[in-house]
């Protein structure tokens, strides 16, 4: 019996993918993907437990929100961050952002707890107050005129002196992303970056041209994808970059005033922030509501749990099932939301190298058959997980098709069958199995998880060596796809990223199994990709159907070996208002009921 370790993971690295088990028959052969049997429809809220109704309380100003960072602090400048984990948009902002009015505080169309839903969720206003697409690949954005650089009490802040943010700042920042070899844009979407261009076409207008891949370009270049931030020209000119936290000056709701490595990050309210509350009882109020936002960097799990239990922090995301049981059992007043992340963890393989076993589809299928997904789900995750979660899980209703609707030979891959696995290995030329190495980060839980695969695969003759790397080394290898054999990684599969097939095409940092690389080398995938890109803005259901048609093909090819995804929880204290489980992305809309907090003795 496998014993699960208690985990508490950052949102960008939550547990992963796999698929429902069925009867196992003879080894799958190559097929063409059948027509989709699922009708495209709007995406619904990704939640297993309904969030509380939108509050009718009038928001109040003041107080402090305290939580944990959503991931490791790797950089304060996205132009220096190939891993895509630079700090979020509290300080530096994007042209567009997620539309808060579509969340529980507004229409409730999307919950945002596990990421965005429909395409429209990405069309919230940011530093661009409006935009239009006069023709495919051409985007005309009107830049806000009421935005000023923060008056931070630092040399960089005094250098900017609260001047107005302009269209020239946008053009500068766009080109800086393109010209920086280490930018997240160039690491993840080099073709899009190279082909795109920007020009100032009016005093407060910029026009962006993206002749390559409409949806990918919109998300990464026009919207920003957590990468294209607008940075202050003068600060970059003086210091060369804004990687030092002391030089952070932005246009966002909070100003970074203190960073203690491995300890804490502290932000204070930007009194000159431009945004007003767009919905609810506080509509029209100037944001943000709280005076201080603090993130505590605490490595020890028990200390983190204690911080939430005692009210030292206001909320925490990605709490695993066992911890949720303990916390809510002893603190019944805690509120929570259950959801499943759409960022599956998978084992990726160097299938691009002919001398590696993974170039043979029968070997990859054998790895699937040698994995007891049901045992992992029931024993490791206490049956609080789903197996059918790749390419998307059931929360993404517009794209999801159940495994039960897949061809039988695809379903067969998800039923534990070590004898069939041995047969396929023999047919592939490996009757005695083979030795291979997998790279993994030094996080104990990740290593423990791979030990499960190691034990299962050993039964069919595959000797798996687990190569544990320190976080920085692991991230560098991962971002450059530098593993020799295999790597254990998160696919970072939010709804939007799924739609540009990050793990199935080209030189994207996510494509760790080198699928359809170079782009176009696998015509079936490329054809669906091109259809998706062509119709995503003009005939969205048709674009969704093109995506759906990929599932049987991708699963049969076993490009990635997935792992069941557990349900996780966001937990918060009732004094945190305007909060429905969405995490730090919308921190400027939350407020603290200090009277209630005091009444609860915290």
Coordinates of C-alpha atoms in Angstrom, one line a residue:
X1 CA 0.0 0.0 0.0
X2 CA 1.4 3.4 -1.0
X3 CA 1.4 6.0 1.7
X4 CA 0.7 9.6 0.6
X5 CA 2.8 12.4 2.0
X6 CA 0.9 15.5 2.9
X7 CA 1.5 18.2 0.4
X8 CA 0.8 21.9 0.0
X9 CA 1.8 23.1 -3.5
X10 CA 1.9 26.4 -5.3
X11 CA -0.9 26.9 -7.9
X12 CA 1.6 26.8 -10.9
X13 CA 2.9 23.4 -9.8
X14 CA -0.2 21.5 -8.7
X15 CA -0.5 17.7 -9.4
X16 CA -1.3 16.3 -12.8
X17 CA -2.7 14.3 -15.6
X18 CA -3.9 10.9 -16.6
X19 CA -6.9 9.1 -17.8
X20 CA -9.8 6.8 -17.0
X21 CA -9.1 3.0 -17.0
X22 CA -10.9 0.5 -19.2
X23 CA -10.5 -3.1 -20.4
X24 CA -7.1 -3.8 -21.9
X25 CA -7.0 -5.6 -25.3
X26 CA -4.2 -6.1 -27.9
X27 CA -1.7 -3.4 -28.2
X28 CA -3.0 -0.2 -29.9
X29 CA -2.1 0.5 -33.4
X30 CA -2.0 3.8 -35.1
X31 CA -5.4 5.2 -36.0
X32 CA -6.8 8.4 -37.3
X33 CA -8.8 10.5 -34.8
X34 CA -12.5 9.9 -35.0
X35 CA -15.0 12.8 -35.4
X36 CA -15.7 14.4 -32.1
X37 CA -18.8 13.3 -30.2
X38 CA -18.9 16.2 -27.8
X39 CA -20.7 19.4 -28.8
X40 CA -18.7 22.6 -28.1
X41 CA -20.4 24.7 -25.4
X42 CA -19.5 27.6 -23.1
X43 CA -17.1 26.8 -20.3
X44 CA -18.6 26.6 -16.9
X45 CA -17.1 27.4 -13.5
X46 CA -14.3 25.0 -12.6
X47 CA -15.4 24.1 -9.1
X48 CA -16.5 21.0 -7.3
X49 CA -18.0 22.9 -4.3
X50 CA -20.1 26.0 -5.2
X51 CA -18.5 29.3 -4.1
X52 CA -20.4 31.6 -1.7
X53 CA -22.8 34.0 -3.4
X54 CA -21.6 37.4 -4.4
X55 CA -21.5 39.6 -1.3
X56 CA -23.9 42.5 -0.8
X57 CA -21.6 44.1 1.8
X58 CA -20.1 47.4 1.0
X59 CA -16.3 47.1 0.8
X60 CA -14.2 48.9 3.4
X61 CA -10.7 50.3 3.1
X62 CA -7.7 49.5 5.3
X63 CA -6.1 46.4 6.8
X64 CA -3.6 43.9 5.5
X65 CA -3.9 40.7 3.5
X66 CA -1.3 38.0 4.2
X67 CA -0.8 34.8 2.2
X68 CA 2.0 32.7 0.5
X69 CA 3.6 33.3 -2.9
X70 CA 2.0 31.3 -5.7
X71 CA 5.4 29.9 -6.7
X72 CA 9.1 30.3 -6.2
X73 CA 10.5 33.8 -6.5
X74 CA 12.8 33.5 -9.5
X75 CA 12.9 37.1 -10.9
X76 CA 11.3 40.5 -10.7
X77 CA 11.8 41.0 -14.5
X78 CA 10.1 38.9 -17.1
X79 CA 12.8 39.8 -19.6
X80 CA 15.2 37.8 -17.4
X81 CA 13.0 34.9 -16.7
X82 CA 12.9 32.0 -19.1
X83 CA 10.9 29.9 -16.6
X84 CA 7.8 32.1 -16.6
X85 CA 7.7 32.4 -12.8
X86 CA 8.5 36.1 -12.3
X87 CA 6.4 37.9 -9.8
X88 CA 2.8 38.6 -10.7
X89 CA 1.0 41.8 -11.8
X90 CA 0.7 43.6 -8.5
X91 CA 3.4 46.0 -9.6
X92 CA 4.0 45.7 -13.3
X93 CA 0.9 45.4 -15.5
X94 CA -0.2 44.0 -18.8
X95 CA -2.2 45.6 -21.6
X96 CA -5.2 43.3 -20.9
X97 CA -6.1 41.2 -17.9
X98 CA -8.7 38.7 -16.8
X99 CA -12.2 40.1 -16.6
X100 CA -13.2 40.3 -13.0
X101 CA -16.8 41.1 -13.9
X102 CA -17.2 37.6 -15.3
X103 CA -16.3 36.0 -12.0
X104 CA -18.5 35.3 -8.9
X105 CA -18.5 39.0 -7.9
X106 CA -20.2 39.7 -11.3
X107 CA -22.0 37.4 -13.7
X108 CA -20.5 34.2 -12.3
X109 CA -19.8 32.8 -15.8
X110 CA -16.3 31.8 -14.7
X111 CA -14.9 31.1 -11.3
X112 CA -11.2 31.6 -12.1
X113 CA -10.1 29.3 -9.2
X114 CA -8.4 26.9 -11.6
X115 CA -7.7 29.5 -14.3
X116 CA -9.7 31.3 -17.0
X117 CA -12.6 29.8 -18.8
X118 CA -13.8 31.1 -22.1
X119 CA -11.9 33.3 -24.6
X120 CA -13.9 36.3 -23.3
X121 CA -12.4 35.9 -19.8
X122 CA -9.1 37.2 -21.2
X123 CA -10.5 40.4 -22.5
X124 CA -10.6 42.4 -19.3
X125 CA -9.1 45.9 -19.5
X126 CA -5.6 46.6 -18.3
X127 CA -3.3 49.4 -19.5
X128 CA -5.2 49.3 -22.7
X129 CA -8.7 50.5 -22.0
X130 CA -10.1 49.0 -25.3
X131 CA -9.0 47.1 -28.4
X132 CA -10.3 46.0 -31.7
X133 CA -9.2 43.5 -34.4
X134 CA -9.8 45.2 -37.8
X135 CA -8.5 42.1 -39.5
X136 CA -6.9 38.8 -38.4
X137 CA -3.5 39.4 -36.9
X138 CA -3.9 43.1 -36.5
X139 CA -4.7 44.6 -33.1
X140 CA -5.4 48.2 -32.4
X141 CA -5.3 49.2 -28.7
X142 CA -6.2 52.4 -27.1
X143 CA -3.8 53.1 -24.1
X144 CA -5.2 54.6 -20.9
X145 CA -4.5 58.2 -20.3
X146 CA -5.1 58.2 -16.5
X147 CA -2.1 55.9 -15.5
X148 CA 0.9 57.1 -13.7
X149 CA 4.1 55.4 -12.5
X150 CA 4.2 54.7 -8.8
X151 CA 5.8 57.1 -6.5
X152 CA 7.9 54.5 -4.7
X153 CA 10.3 55.8 -2.0
X154 CA 13.4 54.6 -3.8
X155 CA 16.0 56.0 -6.3
X156 CA 14.1 54.3 -9.1
X157 CA 10.8 55.7 -7.9
X158 CA 12.2 59.2 -7.6
X159 CA 13.6 58.8 -11.1
X160 CA 10.1 58.2 -12.5
X161 CA 8.6 60.9 -10.2
X162 CA 5.0 59.7 -10.9
X163 CA 5.1 60.7 -14.6
X164 CA 2.3 59.6 -16.9
X165 CA 2.5 56.2 -18.5
X166 CA 2.4 56.6 -22.3
X167 CA 2.1 54.7 -25.6
X168 CA 5.8 55.1 -26.0
X169 CA 6.3 53.0 -22.8
X170 CA 4.2 50.3 -24.3
X171 CA 6.2 50.3 -27.5
X172 CA 9.5 50.2 -25.6
X173 CA 8.4 47.3 -23.4
X174 CA 7.1 45.3 -26.3
X175 CA 10.4 45.6 -28.2
X176 CA 12.3 44.8 -25.0
X177 CA 10.5 41.5 -24.7
X178 CA 11.3 40.7 -28.3
X179 CA 15.0 41.6 -28.0
X180 CA 15.7 39.9 -24.7
X181 CA 17.0 36.4 -25.3
X182 CA 16.1 35.3 -21.7
X183 CA 12.5 36.7 -21.9
X184 CA 9.6 34.3 -21.2
X185 CA 8.1 35.3 -24.5
X186 CA 11.2 34.1 -26.4
X187 CA 11.6 31.0 -24.4
X188 CA 8.0 29.9 -24.8
X189 CA 6.9 31.3 -28.2
X190 CA 10.0 32.2 -30.3
X191 CA 8.2 32.1 -33.7
X192 CA 5.4 34.4 -32.5
X193 CA 8.0 36.7 -30.9
X194 CA 10.1 37.0 -34.1
X195 CA 7.1 37.6 -36.4
X196 CA 5.3 40.2 -34.3
X197 CA 5.7 44.0 -34.5
X198 CA 4.4 47.1 -32.9
X199 CA 4.0 50.8 -33.9
X200 CA 2.6 53.9 -32.3
X201 CA -0.3 54.9 -34.5
X202 CA -1.7 57.7 -32.5
X203 CA -0.9 59.7 -29.4
X204 CA -2.7 57.1 -27.2
X205 CA -2.8 54.2 -29.7
X206 CA -0.6 51.3 -30.6
X207 CA -1.1 48.8 -33.4
X208 CA 0.3 45.3 -32.9
X209 CA 0.7 42.9 -35.9
X210 CA 1.0 39.2 -35.3
X211 CA 1.0 37.4 -38.7
X212 CA 1.7 34.0 -37.0
X213 CA -0.9 32.1 -35.0
X214 CA -3.8 34.4 -34.1
X215 CA -4.8 32.9 -30.7
X216 CA -1.3 32.2 -29.5
X217 CA -0.3 35.7 -30.5
X218 CA -3.3 37.3 -28.8
X219 CA -2.6 35.5 -25.5
X220 CA 1.1 36.0 -25.4
X221 CA 1.7 39.3 -27.1
X222 CA -1.5 41.3 -27.0
X223 CA -3.0 40.0 -23.7
X224 CA 0.5 39.4 -22.2
X225 CA 0.3 35.9 -20.8
X226 CA 2.0 36.9 -17.6
X227 CA 5.0 38.0 -19.6
X228 CA 4.5 41.2 -21.6
X229 CA 4.6 43.8 -18.8
X230 CA 5.0 47.5 -19.3
X231 CA 8.2 48.6 -17.6
X232 CA 9.6 52.1 -17.0
X233 CA 12.0 53.2 -19.7
X234 CA 14.1 55.4 -17.5
X235 CA 14.7 52.7 -14.9
X236 CA 15.8 50.2 -17.5
X237 CA 18.1 52.7 -19.1
X238 CA 19.8 53.5 -15.8
X239 CA 20.1 50.0 -14.3
X240 CA 19.9 47.8 -17.4
X241 CA 16.9 45.8 -16.1
X242 CA 14.5 45.7 -13.2
X243 CA 15.6 42.4 -11.8
X244 CA 16.6 44.0 -8.5
X245 CA 13.5 44.3 -6.3
X246 CA 14.7 47.7 -5.2
X247 CA 14.2 49.1 -8.7
X248 CA 10.6 47.9 -9.0
X249 CA 8.4 50.8 -10.2
X250 CA 5.2 50.0 -12.0
X251 CA 1.6 51.1 -12.6
X252 CA -0.1 48.4 -10.5
X253 CA -2.2 48.5 -7.4
X254 CA 0.7 47.7 -5.0
X255 CA 4.2 49.0 -4.6
X256 CA 7.0 46.6 -3.6
X257 CA 8.8 48.0 -0.5
X258 CA 10.6 45.0 1.0
X259 CA 11.9 41.6 0.0
X260 CA 13.7 39.3 2.4
X261 CA 14.9 36.3 0.6
X262 CA 13.3 33.0 1.8
X263 CA 11.3 35.0 4.3
X264 CA 8.7 37.6 3.0
X265 CA 7.6 40.1 0.3
X266 CA 5.8 43.2 1.4
X267 CA 3.7 45.5 -0.8
X268 CA 1.8 48.7 0.1
X269 CA -1.1 50.3 -1.5
X270 CA -0.4 52.5 -4.5
X271 CA -2.5 55.7 -3.7
X272 CA -2.4 56.8 -7.3
X273 CA -3.7 53.5 -8.8
X274 CA -6.0 54.1 -11.8
X275 CA -8.5 51.3 -11.5
X276 CA -12.0 51.5 -10.0
X277 CA -14.1 48.6 -8.7
X278 CA -16.1 47.5 -11.8
X279 CA -18.9 45.5 -10.2
X280 CA -20.9 44.9 -7.0
X281 CA -21.7 47.1 -4.0
X282 CA -18.3 48.8 -4.3
X283 CA -18.7 49.7 -8.0
X284 CA -16.9 52.9 -8.7
X285 CA -14.6 52.7 -5.6
X286 CA -11.0 53.4 -6.2
X287 CA -8.8 50.3 -5.8
X288 CA -7.1 48.6 -4.0
X289 CA -9.0 48.3 -0.7
X290 CA -6.3 47.1 1.6
X291 CA -3.3 49.1 2.7
X292 CA -0.7 46.2 2.8
X293 CA -0.3 42.9 1.0
X294 CA 2.3 40.5 2.4
X295 CA 3.5 37.1 1.2
X296 CA 5.3 34.9 3.7
X297 CA 7.8 32.5 2.2
X298 CA 7.7 29.4 4.5
X299 CA 9.2 26.2 3.4
X300 CA 8.0 24.0 6.3
X301 CA 4.5 22.6 5.7
X302 CA 3.5 22.3 9.3
X303 CA 4.4 25.9 9.9
X304 CA 2.3 27.0 6.9
X305 CA -0.6 25.0 8.2
X306 CA -0.3 26.5 11.6
X307 CA -0.2 30.0 10.1
X308 CA -3.6 29.4 8.4
X309 CA -5.1 27.7 11.4
X310 CA -4.2 30.5 13.8
X311 CA -5.2 33.3 11.4
X312 CA -1.7 34.5 10.7
X313 CA -2.5 34.3 7.0
X314 CA -5.9 35.0 5.5
X315 CA -6.1 32.4 2.8
X316 CA -4.1 29.6 1.2
X317 CA -4.5 27.8 -2.2
X318 CA -3.9 24.2 -3.2
X319 CA -4.5 22.6 0.1
X320 CA -4.6 18.9 -0.3
X321 CA -7.4 16.7 0.9
X322 CA -5.9 15.4 4.2
X323 CA -5.0 18.9 5.2
X324 CA -8.4 20.3 4.2
X325 CA -10.0 17.6 6.5
X326 CA -7.9 18.6 9.4
X327 CA -8.2 22.4 9.0
X328 CA -11.9 22.5 8.4
X329 CA -12.6 19.8 11.0
X330 CA -10.9 21.8 13.7
X331 CA -11.9 25.3 12.4
X332 CA -15.5 24.9 11.0
X333 CA -15.7 28.7 10.3
X334 CA -13.1 28.4 7.6
X335 CA -14.6 28.8 4.1
X336 CA -13.3 26.8 1.1
X337 CA -13.6 26.0 -2.5
X338 CA -12.7 22.6 -4.1
X339 CA -11.4 22.4 -7.6
X340 CA -9.0 20.5 -9.9
X341 CA -6.1 22.2 -11.4
X342 CA -5.7 22.0 -15.2
X343 CA -1.9 22.0 -14.9
X344 CA -1.2 18.2 -15.1
X345 CA 2.1 16.8 -14.1
X346 CA 3.5 14.4 -16.7
X347 CA 6.6 12.4 -17.6
X348 CA 8.0 13.7 -20.8
X349 CA 10.4 11.8 -23.1
X350 CA 13.1 12.5 -25.7
X351 CA 11.1 10.9 -28.5
X352 CA 13.0 13.0 -31.0
X353 CA 16.2 11.0 -30.7
X354 CA 16.1 7.8 -32.8
X355 CA 18.6 6.0 -30.5
X356 CA 16.2 6.4 -27.5
X357 CA 13.5 3.9 -26.8
X358 CA 10.9 6.6 -26.6
X359 CA 11.0 7.2 -30.3
X360 CA 9.0 4.0 -30.7
X361 CA 5.3 4.4 -30.0
X362 CA 5.1 0.8 -28.6
X363 CA 7.6 1.7 -25.9
X364 CA 5.5 4.7 -24.9
X365 CA 2.4 2.6 -24.9
X366 CA 4.1 0.0 -22.8
X367 CA 4.9 2.7 -20.2
X368 CA 1.3 3.5 -20.0
X369 CA 0.2 -0.1 -19.6
X370 CA 2.9 -0.6 -16.9
X371 CA 1.4 2.2 -14.9
X372 CA -1.4 1.4 -12.5
X373 CA -3.3 4.7 -12.6
X374 CA -6.2 3.4 -10.5
X375 CA -3.8 2.3 -7.7
X376 CA -2.2 5.8 -7.7
X377 CA -5.6 7.4 -7.5
X378 CA -7.0 5.2 -4.8
X379 CA -4.0 4.6 -2.6
X380 CA -1.9 7.7 -3.1
X381 CA -4.7 10.2 -3.4
X382 CA -7.2 8.5 -1.2
X383 CA -9.6 8.3 -4.2
X384 CA -9.8 12.1 -4.2
X385 CA -8.4 12.5 -7.7
X386 CA -9.4 12.1 -11.4
X387 CA -7.6 10.0 -14.0
X388 CA -9.2 11.4 -17.1
X389 CA -7.6 14.8 -17.1
X390 CA -5.5 15.1 -20.2
X391 CA -5.5 17.0 -22.5
X392 CA -8.1 18.8 -20.4
X393 CA -10.1 17.8 -17.3
X394 CA -13.9 17.7 -17.0
X395 CA -14.0 21.2 -15.6
X396 CA -13.2 22.7 -19.0
X397 CA -16.6 21.6 -20.4
X398 CA -16.2 23.3 -23.9
X399 CA -13.2 21.0 -24.7
X400 CA -13.6 17.9 -22.5
X401 CA -14.6 14.5 -23.9
X402 CA -14.7 11.6 -21.5
X403 CA -12.3 8.7 -22.1
X404 CA -15.3 6.4 -22.3
X405 CA -16.1 8.1 -25.7
X406 CA -12.6 7.3 -27.0
X407 CA -11.9 4.3 -29.3
X408 CA -11.5 1.1 -27.3
X409 CA -7.8 0.8 -28.2
X410 CA -7.3 4.3 -26.5
X411 CA -9.2 3.3 -23.4
X412 CA -7.1 0.1 -23.2
X413 CA -4.0 2.1 -22.5
X414 CA -5.3 3.1 -19.1
X415 CA -5.9 -0.3 -17.6
X416 CA -2.9 -1.8 -15.8
X417 CA -1.6 -4.7 -17.9
X418 CA 2.1 -5.5 -17.3
X419 CA 2.0 -8.6 -19.5
X420 CA 0.8 -6.6 -22.5
X421 CA 3.5 -4.0 -21.6
X422 CA 6.2 -6.7 -21.8
X423 CA 4.8 -7.9 -25.2
X424 CA 5.0 -4.4 -26.6
X425 CA 8.5 -3.9 -25.3
X426 CA 9.5 -7.2 -27.0
X427 CA 7.9 -6.1 -30.3
X428 CA 9.8 -2.8 -30.0
X429 CA 13.1 -4.6 -29.6
X430 CA 13.5 -4.4 -25.8
X431 CA 12.6 -8.0 -24.6
X432 CA 14.6 -7.4 -21.4
X433 CA 13.5 -3.8 -20.9
X434 CA 16.0 -1.0 -20.7
X435 CA 17.6 1.5 -18.3
X436 CA 16.7 5.2 -18.4
X437 CA 17.0 8.3 -16.2
X438 CA 14.4 10.9 -15.3
X439 CA 15.2 14.4 -14.0
X440 CA 13.1 15.8 -11.2
X441 CA 13.2 18.8 -8.8
X442 CA 14.4 18.3 -5.3
X443 CA 10.9 18.7 -3.9
X444 CA 10.4 15.6 -1.7
X445 CA 6.8 15.0 -2.9
X446 CA 7.9 14.9 -6.6
X447 CA 10.6 12.4 -5.8
X448 CA 8.2 10.2 -3.8
X449 CA 5.7 10.3 -6.7
X450 CA 8.4 9.1 -9.2
X451 CA 9.3 6.3 -6.8
X452 CA 5.8 4.9 -7.5
X453 CA 6.4 4.8 -11.2
X454 CA 9.9 3.3 -10.7
X455 CA 8.4 0.4 -8.7
X456 CA 5.7 -0.3 -11.2
X457 CA 7.9 -0.1 -14.3
X458 CA 10.5 -2.4 -12.7
X459 CA 8.0 -5.2 -13.0
X460 CA 8.3 -5.0 -16.8
X461 CA 12.1 -4.7 -16.9
X462 CA 12.4 -0.9 -17.1
X463 CA 15.1 0.4 -14.7
X464 CA 14.3 4.0 -13.8
X465 CA 17.0 6.1 -12.3
X466 CA 15.7 9.2 -10.5
X467 CA 18.1 12.2 -11.0
X468 CA 17.2 14.8 -8.3
X469 CA 18.2 18.4 -9.2
X470 CA 18.3 21.5 -7.1
X471 CA 15.4 23.8 -8.0
X472 CA 17.5 26.3 -10.0
X473 CA 19.3 23.6 -12.0
X474 CA 16.0 21.8 -12.6
X475 CA 14.3 24.9 -13.8
X476 CA 17.1 25.8 -16.2
X477 CA 17.1 22.2 -17.7
X478 CA 13.3 22.3 -18.0
X479 CA 13.0 25.6 -19.6
X480 CA 15.5 24.6 -22.3
X481 CA 14.2 21.1 -22.7
X482 CA 17.7 19.9 -21.8
X483 CA 16.9 16.5 -20.4
X484 CA 18.7 13.5 -21.9
X485 CA 16.0 10.9 -21.4
X486 CA 13.0 11.9 -19.3
X487 CA 11.8 14.8 -17.2
X488 CA 9.0 15.1 -14.6
X489 CA 7.2 18.4 -15.1
X490 CA 4.0 20.4 -14.9
X491 CA 2.4 21.0 -18.3
X492 CA 1.1 24.4 -17.2
X493 CA -2.1 23.6 -19.0
X494 CA -4.6 26.4 -18.3
X495 CA -7.5 26.6 -20.7
X496 CA -5.9 29.3 -22.8
X497 CA -2.5 27.6 -23.0
X498 CA -4.2 24.3 -24.0
X499 CA -5.6 26.1 -27.0
X500 CA -2.2 26.9 -28.5
X501 CA -1.0 23.3 -27.9
X502 CA 2.0 24.2 -25.9
X503 CA 3.0 20.6 -25.2
X504 CA 2.3 19.3 -28.7
X505 CA 4.0 21.7 -31.1
X506 CA 7.3 23.4 -32.0
X507 CA 10.0 24.6 -29.7
X508 CA 7.9 25.8 -26.8
X509 CA 9.5 25.2 -23.5
X510 CA 6.5 23.1 -22.5
X511 CA 7.0 20.7 -25.4
X512 CA 9.3 18.4 -23.5
X513 CA 8.5 15.3 -25.5
X514 CA 9.4 17.1 -28.8
X515 CA 6.0 16.5 -30.4
X516 CA 5.4 18.0 -33.8
X517 CA 8.9 19.6 -33.6
X518 CA 9.6 21.2 -35.9
X519 CA 6.1 22.5 -36.3
X520 CA 4.4 20.8 -39.2
X521 CA 6.3 17.6 -38.9
X522 CA 3.2 15.8 -37.6
X523 CA 0.5 16.9 -40.1
X524 CA -2.6 15.7 -38.1
X525 CA -1.7 17.9 -35.1
X526 CA -0.6 20.8 -37.3
X527 CA -3.9 20.7 -39.3
X528 CA -6.0 20.9 -36.2
X529 CA -3.8 23.6 -34.8
X530 CA -4.2 25.7 -37.9
X531 CA -7.9 25.3 -37.8
X532 CA -8.0 26.3 -34.2
X533 CA -6.0 29.4 -34.8
X534 CA -8.0 30.4 -37.9
X535 CA -11.4 30.2 -36.3
X536 CA -10.9 31.0 -32.6
X537 CA -12.2 34.5 -32.9
X538 CA -14.7 34.0 -35.8
X539 CA -16.2 30.6 -35.2
X540 CA -15.2 29.5 -31.7
X541 CA -17.2 26.2 -31.7
X542 CA -15.4 25.1 -34.9
X543 CA -12.0 25.9 -33.2
X544 CA -13.0 23.9 -30.1
X545 CA -14.0 20.9 -32.3
X546 CA -10.6 21.0 -33.9
X547 CA -9.0 20.8 -30.5
X548 CA -11.3 18.0 -29.4
X549 CA -10.4 15.9 -32.4
X550 CA -6.8 15.7 -31.1
X551 CA -7.6 13.8 -27.9
X552 CA -7.9 10.2 -29.2
X553 CA -4.8 10.7 -31.4
X554 CA -2.7 12.3 -28.7
X555 CA -3.6 9.6 -26.1
X556 CA -2.9 6.8 -28.4
X557 CA 0.5 8.1 -29.3
X558 CA 1.3 8.3 -25.6
X559 CA 3.5 11.4 -26.0
X560 CA 3.4 12.0 -22.2
X561 CA 2.9 9.6 -19.3
X562 CA 0.4 11.4 -17.0
X563 CA -0.5 11.2 -13.4
X564 CA -3.9 11.5 -11.8
X565 CA -4.8 15.0 -10.7
X566 CA -6.1 15.4 -7.1
X567 CA -8.9 17.7 -6.0
X568 CA -7.3 20.6 -4.0
X569 CA -8.8 23.3 -1.9
X570 CA -8.5 27.1 -1.5
X571 CA -9.3 27.9 2.2
X572 CA -9.9 31.3 3.7
X573 CA -11.1 33.0 6.8
X574 CA -14.6 34.7 6.6
X575 CA -13.1 38.1 7.3
X576 CA -11.5 38.1 3.9
X577 CA -14.3 39.6 1.7
X578 CA -14.8 39.8 -2.0
X579 CA -12.9 36.6 -2.2
X580 CA -14.3 33.4 -3.9
X581 CA -11.2 31.2 -4.1
X582 CA -9.4 33.0 -7.0
X583 CA -6.0 33.5 -5.3
X584 CA -3.7 36.5 -5.8
X585 CA -4.5 37.4 -9.4
X586 CA -7.3 39.7 -8.2
X587 CA -5.8 40.9 -4.9
X588 CA -6.8 44.5 -5.6
X589 CA -10.6 43.6 -5.3
X590 CA -10.4 41.9 -1.9
X591 CA -11.0 43.6 1.4
X592 CA -10.7 42.9 5.1
X593 CA -13.5 43.0 7.6
X594 CA -11.4 44.1 10.5
X595 CA -14.3 44.2 12.9
X596 CA -15.2 40.5 12.2
X597 CA -11.5 39.5 12.5
X598 CA -11.3 41.2 15.9
X599 CA -14.6 39.5 17.0
X600 CA -13.1 36.1 16.0
X601 CA -10.1 36.8 18.2
X602 CA -7.5 36.9 15.4

